C-alpha cells in the first residue's frame, strides 16, 4: 500500500506546479477581461466565448487557494480579474446571471440556467473573504437569495415542459445548495444556514435517494416518488457521489455519525453500480431499469466524475476508517491518473471514450474549466494529509 | 461489381419483410392510440412517451408505402391509427404541434420545435393523398403556412439566445422546406411551391454552402457569412448529404443539370471529408476548423447519416452516371449493412460508437422511429431498379 503522504505530495504538486500554472499562463484575457476557457491540449485558445459557470468557477478557485493555501497576490489578482469582468457584464437587469457572453462581454445566452447564479454566489462569497469587499459580499448574498426565490421554477419561461403534466424536480439544485450554504455561511444569518442545510440533507438523503434501488435518482416527482420516464429513470452516478462529500462535510460539522455512515455507504453502492467492469472508470449516465438512456454520451468517462469520486472516497476513509473507501480510492486513483493527465502539455483531458481514449483533445471548453480538477486536488491533498497524520499517530 | 438489381432486391425485401413488419408488430398502441417508438432490440416497449416527430413520421411512412408501393389496407390502417391520435392530441390551442405527449395524449413538452410541425405537414399531406380527406389536407396546408410564418423565429420565447448579439440561422429548416414543398405540392398554389423551392435551393446551395470550405455549414449569419463560434464552425455531414438528394430531386424536376452536378459534387466532397479513415463510417459532427466540437457524440456512427448517404449516392449515380457515386455507394453500403442491421431480432440498430459497436441496443427511442430506414430502403430500391433498367439497356 502506497502511504497517504506519498499521494498527498502528488496531489499538492500537481495542483501547484501543473494545473494552476496552466490556467494562469493560458486563460487570462488581458485585453477584454475575464477568462478564456476554450483551450486546446497545449493551452491555445480555440474559442473566445465566456461562459458564466466557468468564469465564476475560476474566480472561486483562485480565491479559495488564496484563502486556504497561501495569500499569494498573483492568485488574488487572477480571481479579481475574473470578478471584475463578471461584475461589469455578467448580470441581466433583474440581477440574474447570463449563461454566456461574447469575448467583450455582450450577453449571448439568457439567464435560463440557475447554476450560473450558484457559481457566481460561490465566486463572490469566496472572493469577499479574501478582499473584505462589501460589494462582493452583497453580490453573493443577494444572488443566493434570488436562487432561493427561483428554486421552484428555475428555468422560468424557458422551461419547455408543460406545467402539471409530469412535474419533476431535479437533484442538482438541492445538491449544490448543500455546498453553497457552507460556502457563504459568513454572509448569512445562522438560522437561514441551518434551515437550508436541513432541507438539503433531507432532499438528498430522503427524497432523491431511492431505498429500493439503493441509489440517488436524478429526477423525482414533487413528493419524492419514482417517475417511470426517461428523466425519472435517469442516474448520474458522478453527481450522486459528488453530493456525498458535501453531505459528509455537513455530517462532520453536525457531528452526525449516522449521516456520515449513510453517505459513505451510498458512495460505495453508487460506485459498485456504475463502475465499468469491462474497461474501468465510471459510466456517465445510466437508466435505473437498465433501459437505453437518452444521453448518447452515457458510456463516456468524464474528468469531474472521477475527481469528485476521489474526494468522496478520501473523506469517507478519513472520517470513518472504512477500508473499502481506501481500496476503492486506490483503484479509482489508478484509473484517473493513468487516463486523464496530459504529461506532455500539462493539465488533464476531460472527455474520454468508454475505453479511456481521449475523445476531445481539449483542456477546457464550454463545461470544463478551472474548477473540478484544482478543487479535487486541493481536497485530496488536504484529506490525504489528515489521513497521513492519523497513520503516523497509529504507528 | 454486384449488379444493381441484386441490391434492389435486398433493399425491397428488407423494407417489406423485415423493417415494416417490425413496426407493424411492435409499435401500435391499441389501447390509447398512436405509436410506441421506444422499442428495445426485440421490439419490447421500454417507454411510452409519444414524440410528435416520430408519430408523424410513421404516419407518413405507411401512407407513402400505400400511395407508392401497394394499396394495402393494413398499411393505410396503421397510418390512420397514428393520424387519429395526432389529430386528437397533437396540437396546442394556436395550432402549433407539441413536441411530445404522454401515452394517453396529455401534452408533455411545449411546441418549441418547429420540426414537429414539419413532420406533421408531411404526415397529413401524404395521408390526404391516400384518403382524399379534406380535413387532413387542410391540416397539412395550414401547418405548412404556420411554419412559413414562424420561420424567422422558430423557437419563439423558448429561444435562449439574446436577440441581436450573434444572430444565426440554421440549415435544418430551409433544407426540410426543400422536401416539404414537394411533399405537399398537391395542396399548394403553384406559385408558392416554385417560390419556396427557389428560396430553398438558394439557401442550401449559395448561403449555407461555404465555397472556401467546400462544405455546407450548419449555421451562418443572417447574411450568409461565417461566424467563428461553436455554432458557426459546426458541420453535420449527414445533414448536408441528406439535403443533397432533396436538391437532386428538385434539379431533376427542373431539368437543371448544373444544379444536379453541384449536388453530386457536394455529396462526394462531404463524404470524403467526414469518412472515418480509422474505423469506417461517417462521423456525426465536426468542427470546420478542426477544433473540438461541443457535441460529445461527435464520433458516433448514426443510422440516419448512413441511410441518407446511400440515397444521395444512388440518385447521384442514377442521374449523372458518375462512377465515383457507385464506388462510394458500394463502400457505404458495405459499412451500413455490416453494422446496423440486427438479423437476430429484425430492424436496425441506430447508434454505434466510433468503432461500429452497438452503443444503445434500441430499435427506437426519442429520435429513432419508423422513418429514415424505411424511406431509405424505399428510395434505394426504386433508384436501384432504375439503375438496373439503365444497365440492361446499355448491355
Tab-separated table of C-alpha atoms in Angstrom, chain A residues 2-360:
chain	number	residue	atom	x	y	z
A	2	UNK	CA	1.291	3.398	-1.011
A	3	UNK	CA	1.326	5.611	2.096
A	4	UNK	CA	-1.088	8.526	2.218
A	5	UNK	CA	1.650	11.144	2.372
A	6	UNK	CA	3.041	9.976	-0.974
A	7	UNK	CA	-0.355	10.527	-2.532
A	8	UNK	CA	-0.675	13.848	-0.701
A	9	UNK	CA	2.538	15.127	-2.294
A	10	UNK	CA	1.358	14.081	-5.736
A	11	UNK	CA	-1.960	15.888	-5.345
A	12	UNK	CA	-0.299	19.020	-3.935
A	13	UNK	CA	2.452	19.155	-6.548
A	14	UNK	CA	0.076	18.561	-9.437
A	15	UNK	CA	-2.185	21.330	-8.162
A	16	UNK	CA	0.534	23.910	-7.547
A	17	UNK	CA	3.072	23.093	-10.247
A	18	UNK	CA	0.922	21.884	-13.118
A	19	UNK	CA	-2.793	22.667	-13.086
A	20	UNK	CA	-2.856	26.147	-11.564
A	21	UNK	CA	0.079	27.461	-13.653
A	22	UNK	CA	-1.629	26.095	-16.788
A	23	UNK	CA	-4.683	28.285	-16.171
A	24	UNK	CA	-2.596	31.252	-15.036
A	25	UNK	CA	-0.497	31.058	-18.186
A	26	UNK	CA	-3.202	30.445	-20.756
A	27	UNK	CA	-6.618	31.613	-19.640
A	28	UNK	CA	-6.418	35.329	-18.861
A	29	UNK	CA	-7.832	37.679	-21.482
A	30	UNK	CA	-5.635	40.704	-20.736
A	31	UNK	CA	-7.348	42.829	-23.347
A	32	UNK	CA	-11.054	42.338	-22.731
A	33	UNK	CA	-11.016	40.920	-19.200
A	34	UNK	CA	-12.289	37.619	-17.881
A	35	UNK	CA	-11.026	34.192	-18.823
A	36	UNK	CA	-10.698	32.176	-21.960
A	37	UNK	CA	-11.805	28.655	-21.108
A	38	UNK	CA	-11.735	27.042	-24.536
A	39	UNK	CA	-8.124	25.885	-24.510
A	40	UNK	CA	-6.723	23.120	-26.685
A	41	UNK	CA	-4.313	20.470	-25.472
A	42	UNK	CA	-1.385	22.908	-25.494
A	43	UNK	CA	-3.330	25.765	-23.909
A	44	UNK	CA	-4.012	27.692	-27.125
A	45	UNK	CA	-7.364	29.490	-27.273
A	46	UNK	CA	-9.711	27.975	-29.864
A	47	UNK	CA	-12.880	29.883	-28.948
A	48	UNK	CA	-13.405	33.143	-27.071
A	49	UNK	CA	-16.948	32.846	-25.708
A	50	UNK	CA	-17.210	33.391	-21.974
A	51	UNK	CA	-19.440	31.032	-20.042
A	52	UNK	CA	-20.589	32.352	-16.671
A	53	UNK	CA	-20.301	28.935	-14.998
A	54	UNK	CA	-16.626	28.775	-15.854
A	55	UNK	CA	-15.806	32.452	-15.292
A	56	UNK	CA	-17.270	32.227	-11.795
A	57	UNK	CA	-15.710	28.866	-11.011
A	58	UNK	CA	-12.236	30.139	-11.834
A	59	UNK	CA	-12.798	33.253	-9.697
A	60	UNK	CA	-13.747	30.891	-6.876
A	61	UNK	CA	-10.781	28.558	-7.385
A	62	UNK	CA	-8.133	31.266	-7.205
A	63	UNK	CA	-9.818	32.989	-4.254
A	64	UNK	CA	-10.101	29.645	-2.453
A	65	UNK	CA	-6.406	28.932	-2.947
A	66	UNK	CA	-5.589	32.423	-1.688
A	67	UNK	CA	-7.786	31.944	1.374
A	68	UNK	CA	-6.777	28.407	2.239
A	69	UNK	CA	-3.332	27.646	0.821
A	70	UNK	CA	-1.289	30.824	0.649
A	71	UNK	CA	-2.037	34.541	0.313
A	72	UNK	CA	-0.273	34.869	-2.996
A	73	UNK	CA	-1.028	38.241	-4.605
A	74	UNK	CA	-0.907	36.748	-8.097
A	75	UNK	CA	-3.706	34.331	-7.171
A	76	UNK	CA	-5.810	37.142	-5.812
A	77	UNK	CA	-5.147	39.126	-8.979
A	78	UNK	CA	-6.448	36.291	-11.144
A	79	UNK	CA	-9.585	35.998	-9.048
A	80	UNK	CA	-10.198	39.750	-9.185
A	81	UNK	CA	-9.526	39.803	-12.906
A	82	UNK	CA	-12.454	37.432	-13.469
A	83	UNK	CA	-14.647	39.069	-10.844
A	84	UNK	CA	-14.285	42.496	-12.464
A	85	UNK	CA	-15.471	41.096	-15.770
A	86	UNK	CA	-18.406	39.327	-14.122
A	87	UNK	CA	-19.420	42.444	-12.203
A	88	UNK	CA	-19.358	44.571	-15.337
A	89	UNK	CA	-21.068	42.236	-17.771
A	90	UNK	CA	-22.464	39.140	-16.070
A	91	UNK	CA	-25.931	40.162	-14.957
A	92	UNK	CA	-29.235	40.900	-16.641
A	93	UNK	CA	-31.333	43.845	-15.428
A	94	UNK	CA	-33.133	41.724	-12.846
A	95	UNK	CA	-29.841	40.669	-11.260
A	96	UNK	CA	-29.902	37.120	-12.611
A	97	UNK	CA	-26.773	35.846	-14.333
A	98	UNK	CA	-26.496	35.290	-18.044
A	99	UNK	CA	-25.373	31.870	-19.236
A	100	UNK	CA	-22.730	33.183	-21.614
A	101	UNK	CA	-21.179	36.352	-23.005
A	102	UNK	CA	-19.102	37.233	-26.032
A	103	UNK	CA	-15.420	37.853	-25.534
A	104	UNK	CA	-16.069	41.559	-24.926
A	105	UNK	CA	-18.955	40.985	-22.542
A	106	UNK	CA	-22.076	41.226	-24.671
A	107	UNK	CA	-24.789	38.861	-23.447
A	108	UNK	CA	-25.138	35.808	-25.680
A	109	UNK	CA	-27.353	33.318	-23.845
A	110	UNK	CA	-30.127	34.364	-21.482
A	111	UNK	CA	-30.177	33.671	-17.717
A	112	UNK	CA	-32.111	30.426	-18.130
A	113	UNK	CA	-29.656	28.396	-16.061
A	114	UNK	CA	-29.792	28.874	-12.306
A	115	UNK	CA	-26.373	27.266	-11.847
A	116	UNK	CA	-24.782	30.363	-13.341
A	117	UNK	CA	-26.178	32.120	-10.259
A	118	UNK	CA	-24.956	29.343	-7.948
A	119	UNK	CA	-21.391	29.610	-9.192
A	120	UNK	CA	-21.493	33.407	-9.105
A	121	UNK	CA	-22.553	33.137	-5.457
A	122	UNK	CA	-19.623	30.835	-4.728
A	123	UNK	CA	-17.236	33.128	-6.569
A	124	UNK	CA	-18.177	36.362	-4.850
A	125	UNK	CA	-18.620	34.684	-1.476
A	126	UNK	CA	-15.126	33.222	-1.585
A	127	UNK	CA	-13.547	36.370	-3.006
A	128	UNK	CA	-15.197	38.572	-0.398
A	129	UNK	CA	-13.433	36.502	2.261
A	130	UNK	CA	-10.125	37.484	0.693
A	131	UNK	CA	-10.861	41.123	-0.035
A	132	UNK	CA	-13.334	42.084	2.669
A	133	UNK	CA	-15.294	43.879	-0.044
A	134	UNK	CA	-18.860	44.673	0.970
A	135	UNK	CA	-19.867	44.975	-2.653
A	136	UNK	CA	-18.689	41.448	-3.395
A	137	UNK	CA	-20.284	40.113	-0.224
A	138	UNK	CA	-23.585	41.769	-1.074
A	139	UNK	CA	-23.486	40.390	-4.581
A	140	UNK	CA	-23.024	36.853	-3.246
A	141	UNK	CA	-25.742	37.235	-0.662
A	142	UNK	CA	-28.299	38.846	-2.986
A	143	UNK	CA	-27.638	36.245	-5.674
A	144	UNK	CA	-28.134	33.484	-3.114
A	145	UNK	CA	-31.495	34.953	-2.123
A	146	UNK	CA	-32.526	35.125	-5.772
A	147	UNK	CA	-31.661	31.447	-6.155
A	148	UNK	CA	-33.878	30.559	-3.220
A	149	UNK	CA	-36.699	32.652	-4.693
A	150	UNK	CA	-36.360	30.977	-8.111
A	151	UNK	CA	-35.767	27.448	-6.901
A	152	UNK	CA	-39.269	26.117	-7.572
A	153	UNK	CA	-39.237	27.247	-11.210
A	154	UNK	CA	-35.581	27.753	-12.027
A	155	UNK	CA	-35.944	27.844	-15.810
A	156	UNK	CA	-38.790	30.396	-15.827
A	157	UNK	CA	-40.316	30.901	-19.273
A	158	UNK	CA	-37.504	28.931	-20.880
A	159	UNK	CA	-38.981	25.796	-19.336
A	160	UNK	CA	-40.263	23.614	-22.178
A	161	UNK	CA	-42.224	21.200	-20.001
A	162	UNK	CA	-45.991	21.738	-19.945
A	163	UNK	CA	-46.857	22.653	-16.359
A	164	UNK	CA	-48.712	19.991	-14.467
A	165	UNK	CA	-48.463	17.018	-16.821
A	166	UNK	CA	-45.408	15.415	-15.311
A	167	UNK	CA	-43.920	17.667	-12.663
A	168	UNK	CA	-40.438	16.615	-11.680
A	169	UNK	CA	-37.753	18.122	-9.535
A	170	UNK	CA	-34.072	17.793	-10.254
A	171	UNK	CA	-31.312	16.690	-7.918
A	172	UNK	CA	-28.726	19.270	-8.935
A	173	UNK	CA	-30.119	22.280	-7.101
A	174	UNK	CA	-30.599	20.815	-3.599
A	175	UNK	CA	-27.231	19.126	-4.007
A	176	UNK	CA	-25.464	22.370	-4.826
A	177	UNK	CA	-27.306	24.282	-2.128
A	178	UNK	CA	-25.764	21.874	0.427
A	179	UNK	CA	-22.372	23.148	-0.567
A	180	UNK	CA	-23.377	26.743	-1.230
A	181	UNK	CA	-24.811	27.344	2.213
A	182	UNK	CA	-21.439	26.461	3.735
A	183	UNK	CA	-19.545	28.449	1.113
A	184	UNK	CA	-21.268	31.703	2.077
A	185	UNK	CA	-22.034	30.911	5.687
A	186	UNK	CA	-20.139	34.062	6.701
A	187	UNK	CA	-22.715	36.152	4.843
A	188	UNK	CA	-25.950	34.566	6.040
A	189	UNK	CA	-27.999	34.513	9.224
A	190	UNK	CA	-27.265	31.383	11.172
A	191	UNK	CA	-30.907	30.359	11.047
A	192	UNK	CA	-31.022	30.584	7.237
A	193	UNK	CA	-27.856	28.493	7.015
A	194	UNK	CA	-29.195	25.793	9.306
A	195	UNK	CA	-32.590	25.767	7.645
A	196	UNK	CA	-31.035	25.453	4.190
A	197	UNK	CA	-28.791	22.638	5.372
A	198	UNK	CA	-31.707	20.786	6.954
A	199	UNK	CA	-33.708	20.997	3.767
A	200	UNK	CA	-30.804	19.943	1.574
A	201	UNK	CA	-29.853	16.929	3.660
A	202	UNK	CA	-33.479	15.836	3.666
A	203	UNK	CA	-33.833	16.291	-0.094
A	204	UNK	CA	-30.613	14.486	-0.967
A	205	UNK	CA	-30.755	11.620	1.508
A	206	UNK	CA	-34.502	11.012	1.840
A	207	UNK	CA	-36.223	12.397	-1.250
A	208	UNK	CA	-33.842	11.722	-4.149
A	209	UNK	CA	-32.362	8.620	-2.552
A	210	UNK	CA	-34.425	5.620	-3.572
A	211	UNK	CA	-34.060	2.936	-0.875
A	212	UNK	CA	-35.483	0.181	-3.083
A	213	UNK	CA	-32.812	0.937	-5.646
A	214	UNK	CA	-30.041	1.854	-3.213
A	215	UNK	CA	-29.145	4.825	-5.402
A	216	UNK	CA	-29.926	8.503	-5.876
A	217	UNK	CA	-32.221	9.363	-8.780
A	218	UNK	CA	-31.550	12.463	-10.853
A	219	UNK	CA	-35.264	13.421	-11.017
A	220	UNK	CA	-38.265	12.561	-8.844
A	221	UNK	CA	-41.869	13.756	-8.554
A	222	UNK	CA	-42.528	16.766	-6.294
A	223	UNK	CA	-43.484	14.404	-3.459
A	224	UNK	CA	-40.395	12.269	-3.978
A	225	UNK	CA	-41.915	9.373	-5.875
A	226	UNK	CA	-40.482	7.460	-8.807
A	227	UNK	CA	-41.473	8.617	-12.293
A	228	UNK	CA	-41.239	5.822	-14.843
A	229	UNK	CA	-39.958	8.092	-17.588
A	230	UNK	CA	-36.586	8.807	-19.183
A	231	UNK	CA	-35.983	11.591	-16.667
A	232	UNK	CA	-37.289	9.581	-13.724
A	233	UNK	CA	-35.137	6.554	-14.535
A	234	UNK	CA	-32.007	8.627	-15.068
A	235	UNK	CA	-28.963	8.011	-12.882
A	236	UNK	CA	-25.938	10.297	-12.889
A	237	UNK	CA	-23.507	8.395	-10.686
A	238	UNK	CA	-20.822	11.077	-10.591
A	239	UNK	CA	-23.376	13.615	-9.491
A	240	UNK	CA	-24.626	11.401	-6.668
A	241	UNK	CA	-21.101	10.621	-5.491
A	242	UNK	CA	-20.091	14.304	-5.593
A	243	UNK	CA	-23.085	15.112	-3.392
A	244	UNK	CA	-21.867	12.582	-0.847
A	245	UNK	CA	-18.797	14.605	0.069
A	246	UNK	CA	-20.948	17.688	0.500
A	247	UNK	CA	-23.100	15.585	2.845
A	248	UNK	CA	-20.010	14.255	4.635
A	249	UNK	CA	-18.858	17.845	5.244
A	250	UNK	CA	-22.262	18.647	6.729
A	251	UNK	CA	-22.259	15.464	8.799
A	252	UNK	CA	-18.847	16.320	10.245
A	253	UNK	CA	-20.000	19.830	11.019
A	254	UNK	CA	-23.047	18.444	12.835
A	255	UNK	CA	-21.110	15.583	14.362
A	256	UNK	CA	-23.717	13.238	12.889
A	257	UNK	CA	-22.045	9.826	12.604
A	258	UNK	CA	-25.142	8.147	11.266
A	259	UNK	CA	-25.394	10.620	8.384
A	260	UNK	CA	-21.686	10.159	7.706
A	261	UNK	CA	-22.049	6.393	7.543
A	262	UNK	CA	-25.006	6.668	5.182
A	263	UNK	CA	-23.037	8.966	2.882
A	264	UNK	CA	-20.110	6.539	2.829
A	265	UNK	CA	-22.384	3.595	2.164
A	266	UNK	CA	-24.147	5.427	-0.653
A	267	UNK	CA	-20.822	6.385	-2.219
A	268	UNK	CA	-19.753	2.751	-2.277
A	269	UNK	CA	-23.095	1.486	-3.580
A	270	UNK	CA	-23.084	4.009	-6.411
A	271	UNK	CA	-19.501	3.216	-7.282
A	272	UNK	CA	-20.149	-0.512	-7.436
A	273	UNK	CA	-23.187	0.097	-9.634
A	274	UNK	CA	-21.516	2.491	-12.063
A	275	UNK	CA	-18.013	1.061	-12.317
A	276	UNK	CA	-17.389	-0.211	-15.844
A	277	UNK	CA	-16.299	-3.826	-15.380
A	278	UNK	CA	-15.139	-4.054	-18.994
A	279	UNK	CA	-12.925	-1.004	-19.362
A	280	UNK	CA	-12.644	0.549	-15.907
A	281	UNK	CA	-13.811	4.006	-14.912
A	282	UNK	CA	-17.257	5.255	-14.019
A	283	UNK	CA	-20.050	5.476	-16.573
A	284	UNK	CA	-21.561	8.913	-17.077
A	285	UNK	CA	-25.309	8.144	-17.283
A	286	UNK	CA	-27.365	5.030	-16.603
A	287	UNK	CA	-31.031	4.032	-16.623
A	288	UNK	CA	-32.265	2.665	-13.305
A	289	UNK	CA	-34.206	-0.075	-15.095
A	290	UNK	CA	-31.364	-0.942	-17.438
A	291	UNK	CA	-33.093	0.593	-20.461
A	292	UNK	CA	-31.194	2.645	-23.034
A	293	UNK	CA	-30.736	6.184	-21.714
A	294	UNK	CA	-31.353	9.171	-23.993
A	295	UNK	CA	-27.849	10.520	-23.435
A	296	UNK	CA	-25.643	9.378	-26.302
A	297	UNK	CA	-22.583	10.149	-24.132
A	298	UNK	CA	-23.735	7.698	-21.452
A	299	UNK	CA	-20.679	5.431	-21.603
A	300	UNK	CA	-18.014	8.143	-21.647
A	301	UNK	CA	-15.523	8.706	-18.840
A	302	UNK	CA	-15.513	12.313	-17.622
A	303	UNK	CA	-12.856	14.054	-15.577
A	304	UNK	CA	-15.197	15.549	-12.992
A	305	UNK	CA	-16.900	12.243	-12.238
A	306	UNK	CA	-13.591	10.674	-11.319
A	307	UNK	CA	-12.185	13.656	-9.439
A	308	UNK	CA	-15.318	14.009	-7.314
A	309	UNK	CA	-15.308	10.285	-6.592
A	310	UNK	CA	-11.748	10.521	-5.277
A	311	UNK	CA	-12.809	13.260	-2.858
A	312	UNK	CA	-15.774	11.300	-1.519
A	313	UNK	CA	-13.691	8.175	-1.029
A	314	UNK	CA	-10.925	10.049	0.766
A	315	UNK	CA	-13.317	11.919	3.037
A	316	UNK	CA	-15.135	8.688	3.732
A	317	UNK	CA	-11.894	6.998	4.704
A	318	UNK	CA	-10.701	9.976	6.728
A	319	UNK	CA	-13.826	10.163	8.839
A	320	UNK	CA	-14.844	6.511	9.170
A	321	UNK	CA	-11.689	4.486	8.518
A	322	UNK	CA	-13.742	2.167	6.293
A	323	UNK	CA	-11.115	0.166	4.426
A	324	UNK	CA	-13.414	-0.246	1.416
A	325	UNK	CA	-13.047	3.507	0.859
A	326	UNK	CA	-9.260	3.242	0.748
A	327	UNK	CA	-9.321	0.218	-1.566
A	328	UNK	CA	-11.712	1.941	-3.949
A	329	UNK	CA	-9.667	5.145	-3.676
A	330	UNK	CA	-6.550	3.351	-4.903
A	331	UNK	CA	-8.481	1.742	-7.760
A	332	UNK	CA	-10.121	4.998	-8.888
A	333	UNK	CA	-6.872	6.907	-8.355
A	334	UNK	CA	-5.016	4.476	-10.629
A	335	UNK	CA	-7.623	4.755	-13.362
A	336	UNK	CA	-7.810	8.535	-13.080
A	337	UNK	CA	-4.096	9.238	-13.074
A	338	UNK	CA	-3.444	6.782	-15.852
A	339	UNK	CA	-6.013	8.238	-18.222
A	340	UNK	CA	-6.756	11.920	-17.595
A	341	UNK	CA	-3.457	13.821	-17.076
A	342	UNK	CA	-1.505	15.043	-20.107
A	343	UNK	CA	2.156	14.968	-19.032
A	344	UNK	CA	3.231	16.375	-22.385
A	345	UNK	CA	1.391	19.691	-22.166
A	346	UNK	CA	0.145	19.848	-18.598
A	347	UNK	CA	-3.379	19.795	-17.137
A	348	UNK	CA	-5.869	16.989	-17.781
A	349	UNK	CA	-8.051	15.830	-20.590
A	350	UNK	CA	-11.734	15.975	-19.760
A	351	UNK	CA	-13.547	13.639	-22.082
A	352	UNK	CA	-12.555	10.031	-22.712
A	353	UNK	CA	-14.473	7.373	-24.573
A	354	UNK	CA	-15.544	4.168	-22.881
A	355	UNK	CA	-12.141	2.610	-23.480
A	356	UNK	CA	-10.397	5.525	-21.769
A	357	UNK	CA	-9.040	7.010	-25.005
A	358	UNK	CA	-9.116	10.798	-25.443
A	359	UNK	CA	-12.404	11.760	-27.115
A	360	UNK	CA	-11.910	15.523	-27.248
